[in-house]
Amino acid sequence: MKRIAVCGLAVLAAALTACSPAPSSGTDVEARILDALPEDGDSGEVRMVDILPDARWDRLTIGCPYEEAWEMSERLQAWSGSVPDLAQRDDAQAIVLARGDAVERAWLLDREELDLCGPGAEPEVLARDEAVLSFTQDADGRWVADWVAD
């Protein structure tokens, strides 16, 4: 009986993963964040609810280079096959949205113009109304985020 239950759970997990959408390209999200930052300044804040107003979510986290998908899922206490695995990558980062116990959406972004995982960043879970990222420009003109909670 235990073997049947374990097999059933494995099949269910595989089905949920197969039905989950893959992470989306974050080009549009990245452009919205960059547009929200000042053109003539070297720092600024972005409220993520303003960047992602139509998405259904109550919390988010950022996935940083070399982070495995299960780490982001565990941090959010939400699971889905759409959480990107960054374990072998240093050129990418992710924005992952969750609602309840499910991942609602995930975007994969490159780190060329926008770095959501700056030095010493310790991504956490931010509630929708408290998800504010503070940015400063580095010497190369790239925007680097610091985490801010209202």
PDB file of C-alpha atoms in Angstrom:
ATOM      1  CA  MET A   1       0.000   0.000   0.000  1.00  0.00           C
ATOM      2  CA  LYS A   2       2.855   2.398   0.833  1.00  0.00           C
ATOM      3  CA  ARG A   3       4.476   1.606  -2.511  1.00  0.00           C
ATOM      4  CA  ILE A   4       1.270   2.558  -4.348  1.00  0.00           C
ATOM      5  CA  ALA A   5       1.007   5.816  -2.385  1.00  0.00           C
ATOM      6  CA  VAL A   6       4.636   6.723  -3.109  1.00  0.00           C
ATOM      7  CA  CYS A   7       4.197   5.909  -6.815  1.00  0.00           C
ATOM      8  CA  GLY A   8       0.993   7.931  -6.901  1.00  0.00           C
ATOM      9  CA  LEU A   9       2.730  10.952  -5.364  1.00  0.00           C
ATOM     10  CA  ALA A  10       5.600  10.652  -7.846  1.00  0.00           C
ATOM     11  CA  VAL A  11       3.169  10.555 -10.777  1.00  0.00           C
ATOM     12  CA  LEU A  12       1.255  13.551  -9.375  1.00  0.00           C
ATOM     13  CA  ALA A  13       4.459  15.564  -8.914  1.00  0.00           C
ATOM     14  CA  ALA A  14       5.576  14.746 -12.459  1.00  0.00           C
ATOM     15  CA  ALA A  15       2.185  15.748 -13.855  1.00  0.00           C
ATOM     16  CA  LEU A  16       2.180  19.064 -11.981  1.00  0.00           C
ATOM     17  CA  THR A  17       5.688  19.821 -13.178  1.00  0.00           C
ATOM     18  CA  ALA A  18       4.800  18.935 -16.760  1.00  0.00           C
ATOM     19  CA  CYS A  19       1.721  21.173 -16.682  1.00  0.00           C
ATOM     20  CA  SER A  20       3.516  24.148 -15.139  1.00  0.00           C
ATOM     21  CA  PRO A  21       4.572  26.901 -17.500  1.00  0.00           C
ATOM     22  CA  ALA A  22       8.271  27.288 -18.158  1.00  0.00           C
ATOM     23  CA  PRO A  23       9.961  30.450 -16.905  1.00  0.00           C
ATOM     24  CA  SER A  24       9.276  33.347 -19.248  1.00  0.00           C
ATOM     25  CA  SER A  25      11.898  35.588 -20.750  1.00  0.00           C
ATOM     26  CA  GLY A  26      12.262  38.570 -18.476  1.00  0.00           C
ATOM     27  CA  THR A  27      13.013  41.068 -21.253  1.00  0.00           C
ATOM     28  CA  ASP A  28       9.703  42.916 -20.797  1.00  0.00           C
ATOM     29  CA  VAL A  29       9.929  42.911 -16.990  1.00  0.00           C
ATOM     30  CA  GLU A  30      13.531  44.102 -17.155  1.00  0.00           C
ATOM     31  CA  ALA A  31      12.517  46.934 -19.508  1.00  0.00           C
ATOM     32  CA  ARG A  32       9.725  48.006 -17.121  1.00  0.00           C
ATOM     33  CA  ILE A  33      12.162  48.090 -14.178  1.00  0.00           C
ATOM     34  CA  LEU A  34      14.737  50.072 -16.176  1.00  0.00           C
ATOM     35  CA  ASP A  35      12.020  52.501 -17.340  1.00  0.00           C
ATOM     36  CA  ALA A  36      10.988  53.076 -13.704  1.00  0.00           C
ATOM     37  CA  LEU A  37      14.521  54.107 -12.723  1.00  0.00           C
ATOM     38  CA  PRO A  38      15.656  57.714 -13.183  1.00  0.00           C
ATOM     39  CA  GLU A  39      17.518  58.506 -16.391  1.00  0.00           C
ATOM     40  CA  ASP A  40      19.609  61.244 -14.830  1.00  0.00           C
ATOM     41  CA  GLY A  41      20.267  59.818 -11.366  1.00  0.00           C
ATOM     42  CA  ASP A  42      22.463  57.166  -9.867  1.00  0.00           C
ATOM     43  CA  SER A  43      19.885  55.685  -7.491  1.00  0.00           C
ATOM     44  CA  GLY A  44      16.177  54.927  -7.346  1.00  0.00           C
ATOM     45  CA  GLU A  45      13.480  52.691  -5.907  1.00  0.00           C
ATOM     46  CA  VAL A  46      11.045  50.426  -7.714  1.00  0.00           C
ATOM     47  CA  ARG A  47       7.819  49.083  -6.244  1.00  0.00           C
ATOM     48  CA  MET A  48       7.397  45.651  -7.807  1.00  0.00           C
ATOM     49  CA  VAL A  49       3.588  45.869  -7.616  1.00  0.00           C
ATOM     50  CA  ASP A  50       3.870  48.777 -10.085  1.00  0.00           C
ATOM     51  CA  ILE A  51       6.055  46.668 -12.402  1.00  0.00           C
ATOM     52  CA  LEU A  52       3.836  43.560 -12.182  1.00  0.00           C
ATOM     53  CA  PRO A  53       0.329  44.968 -11.552  1.00  0.00           C
ATOM     54  CA  ASP A  54      -1.594  42.378 -13.571  1.00  0.00           C
ATOM     55  CA  ALA A  55       0.130  39.287 -12.214  1.00  0.00           C
ATOM     56  CA  ARG A  56      -1.688  37.348  -9.501  1.00  0.00           C
ATOM     57  CA  TRP A  57       0.711  37.118  -6.569  1.00  0.00           C
ATOM     58  CA  ASP A  58       0.994  37.792  -2.872  1.00  0.00           C
ATOM     59  CA  ARG A  59       4.769  37.427  -2.476  1.00  0.00           C
ATOM     60  CA  LEU A  60       7.942  37.266  -4.511  1.00  0.00           C
ATOM     61  CA  THR A  61      11.557  36.288  -4.295  1.00  0.00           C
ATOM     62  CA  ILE A  62      14.592  36.790  -6.465  1.00  0.00           C
ATOM     63  CA  GLY A  63      16.612  33.805  -7.613  1.00  0.00           C
ATOM     64  CA  CYS A  64      20.315  34.517  -7.815  1.00  0.00           C
ATOM     65  CA  PRO A  65      23.149  32.866  -9.743  1.00  0.00           C
ATOM     66  CA  TYR A  66      24.084  29.360  -8.612  1.00  0.00           C
ATOM     67  CA  GLU A  67      20.776  28.960  -6.764  1.00  0.00           C
ATOM     68  CA  GLU A  68      18.818  25.769  -7.289  1.00  0.00           C
ATOM     69  CA  ALA A  69      15.102  25.790  -8.061  1.00  0.00           C
ATOM     70  CA  TRP A  70      14.230  23.917  -4.877  1.00  0.00           C
ATOM     71  CA  GLU A  71      15.858  26.678  -2.787  1.00  0.00           C
ATOM     72  CA  MET A  72      13.577  29.340  -4.285  1.00  0.00           C
ATOM     73  CA  SER A  73      10.535  27.069  -3.939  1.00  0.00           C
ATOM     74  CA  GLU A  74      11.359  26.299  -0.339  1.00  0.00           C
ATOM     75  CA  ARG A  75      11.906  29.971   0.468  1.00  0.00           C
ATOM     76  CA  LEU A  76       8.478  30.797  -1.023  1.00  0.00           C
ATOM     77  CA  GLN A  77       6.829  27.646   0.358  1.00  0.00           C
ATOM     78  CA  ALA A  78       5.384  27.250  -3.147  1.00  0.00           C
ATOM     79  CA  TRP A  79       6.157  24.633  -5.784  1.00  0.00           C
ATOM     80  CA  SER A  80       6.080  24.435  -9.542  1.00  0.00           C
ATOM     81  CA  GLY A  81       8.177  23.295 -12.452  1.00  0.00           C
ATOM     82  CA  SER A  82       8.319  26.903 -13.648  1.00  0.00           C
ATOM     83  CA  VAL A  83      10.946  27.864 -11.066  1.00  0.00           C
ATOM     84  CA  PRO A  84      14.209  28.172 -12.990  1.00  0.00           C
ATOM     85  CA  ASP A  85      17.294  26.298 -11.889  1.00  0.00           C
ATOM     86  CA  LEU A  86      20.253  28.672 -11.788  1.00  0.00           C
ATOM     87  CA  ALA A  87      22.651  26.186 -10.198  1.00  0.00           C
ATOM     88  CA  GLN A  88      25.030  26.239 -13.162  1.00  0.00           C
ATOM     89  CA  ARG A  89      24.586  29.867 -14.199  1.00  0.00           C
ATOM     90  CA  ASP A  90      26.148  33.164 -13.239  1.00  0.00           C
ATOM     91  CA  ASP A  91      24.688  35.142 -16.153  1.00  0.00           C
ATOM     92  CA  ALA A  92      21.042  34.924 -15.086  1.00  0.00           C
ATOM     93  CA  GLN A  93      18.661  35.758 -12.253  1.00  0.00           C
ATOM     94  CA  ALA A  94      14.969  35.172 -11.729  1.00  0.00           C
ATOM     95  CA  ILE A  95      11.900  36.893 -10.363  1.00  0.00           C
ATOM     96  CA  VAL A  96       9.512  34.300  -8.936  1.00  0.00           C
ATOM     97  CA  LEU A  97       5.951  35.133  -7.863  1.00  0.00           C
ATOM     98  CA  ALA A  98       3.815  32.977  -5.601  1.00  0.00           C
ATOM     99  CA  ARG A  99       0.265  32.933  -4.330  1.00  0.00           C
ATOM    100  CA  GLY A 100      -0.810  30.472  -1.679  1.00  0.00           C
ATOM    101  CA  ASP A 101       1.253  27.306  -2.082  1.00  0.00           C
ATOM    102  CA  ALA A 102       1.750  27.692  -5.835  1.00  0.00           C
ATOM    103  CA  VAL A 103       4.280  29.510  -7.973  1.00  0.00           C
ATOM    104  CA  GLU A 104       2.228  31.754 -10.235  1.00  0.00           C
ATOM    105  CA  ARG A 105       4.921  33.050 -12.565  1.00  0.00           C
ATOM    106  CA  ALA A 106       8.675  33.183 -13.029  1.00  0.00           C
ATOM    107  CA  TRP A 107      10.846  35.298 -15.284  1.00  0.00           C
ATOM    108  CA  LEU A 108      14.452  34.674 -16.216  1.00  0.00           C
ATOM    109  CA  LEU A 109      16.501  37.866 -16.628  1.00  0.00           C
ATOM    110  CA  ASP A 110      20.078  38.390 -17.718  1.00  0.00           C
ATOM    111  CA  ARG A 111      22.416  40.440 -15.549  1.00  0.00           C
ATOM    112  CA  GLU A 112      23.952  42.741 -18.142  1.00  0.00           C
ATOM    113  CA  GLU A 113      22.075  45.998 -17.361  1.00  0.00           C
ATOM    114  CA  LEU A 114      20.232  45.029 -14.191  1.00  0.00           C
ATOM    115  CA  ASP A 115      21.611  43.044 -11.260  1.00  0.00           C
ATOM    116  CA  LEU A 116      18.987  41.948  -8.749  1.00  0.00           C
ATOM    117  CA  CYS A 117      21.628  39.959  -6.847  1.00  0.00           C
ATOM    118  CA  GLY A 118      24.250  42.524  -5.931  1.00  0.00           C
ATOM    119  CA  PRO A 119      27.185  41.905  -3.607  1.00  0.00           C
ATOM    120  CA  GLY A 120      26.040  40.550  -0.272  1.00  0.00           C
ATOM    121  CA  ALA A 121      22.440  40.144  -1.440  1.00  0.00           C
ATOM    122  CA  GLU A 122      20.464  37.680   0.621  1.00  0.00           C
ATOM    123  CA  PRO A 123      17.169  37.224  -1.237  1.00  0.00           C
ATOM    124  CA  GLU A 124      14.161  36.864   0.967  1.00  0.00           C
ATOM    125  CA  VAL A 125      10.439  36.655   0.487  1.00  0.00           C
ATOM    126  CA  LEU A 126       8.738  40.008   0.098  1.00  0.00           C
ATOM    127  CA  ALA A 127       4.987  40.539   0.413  1.00  0.00           C
ATOM    128  CA  ARG A 128       3.255  42.203  -2.539  1.00  0.00           C
ATOM    129  CA  ASP A 129       2.708  45.491  -0.703  1.00  0.00           C
ATOM    130  CA  GLU A 130       6.264  45.522   0.689  1.00  0.00           C
ATOM    131  CA  ALA A 131       8.204  44.475  -2.406  1.00  0.00           C
ATOM    132  CA  VAL A 132      10.439  47.476  -3.032  1.00  0.00           C
ATOM    133  CA  LEU A 133      13.884  47.262  -4.591  1.00  0.00           C
ATOM    134  CA  SER A 134      16.351  50.081  -4.116  1.00  0.00           C
ATOM    135  CA  PHE A 135      18.906  50.470  -6.921  1.00  0.00           C
ATOM    136  CA  THR A 136      22.230  52.210  -7.362  1.00  0.00           C
ATOM    137  CA  GLN A 137      24.348  52.396 -10.481  1.00  0.00           C
ATOM    138  CA  ASP A 138      27.778  50.807 -10.376  1.00  0.00           C
ATOM    139  CA  ALA A 139      30.875  52.184 -12.136  1.00  0.00           C
ATOM    140  CA  ASP A 140      29.859  50.403 -15.363  1.00  0.00           C
ATOM    141  CA  GLY A 141      26.367  51.973 -15.379  1.00  0.00           C
ATOM    142  CA  ARG A 142      24.605  48.744 -14.400  1.00  0.00           C
ATOM    143  CA  TRP A 143      21.736  49.060 -11.924  1.00  0.00           C
ATOM    144  CA  VAL A 144      22.357  46.952  -8.796  1.00  0.00           C
ATOM    145  CA  ALA A 145      19.504  46.206  -6.361  1.00  0.00           C
ATOM    146  CA  ASP A 146      19.408  46.286  -2.601  1.00  0.00           C
ATOM    147  CA  TRP A 147      16.449  44.708  -0.860  1.00  0.00           C
ATOM    148  CA  VAL A 148      14.135  47.064   0.997  1.00  0.00           C
ATOM    149  CA  ALA A 149      11.062  46.161   3.037  1.00  0.00           C
ATOM    150  CA  ASP A 150       8.548  48.952   3.746  1.00  0.00           C
TER     151      ASP A 150
END
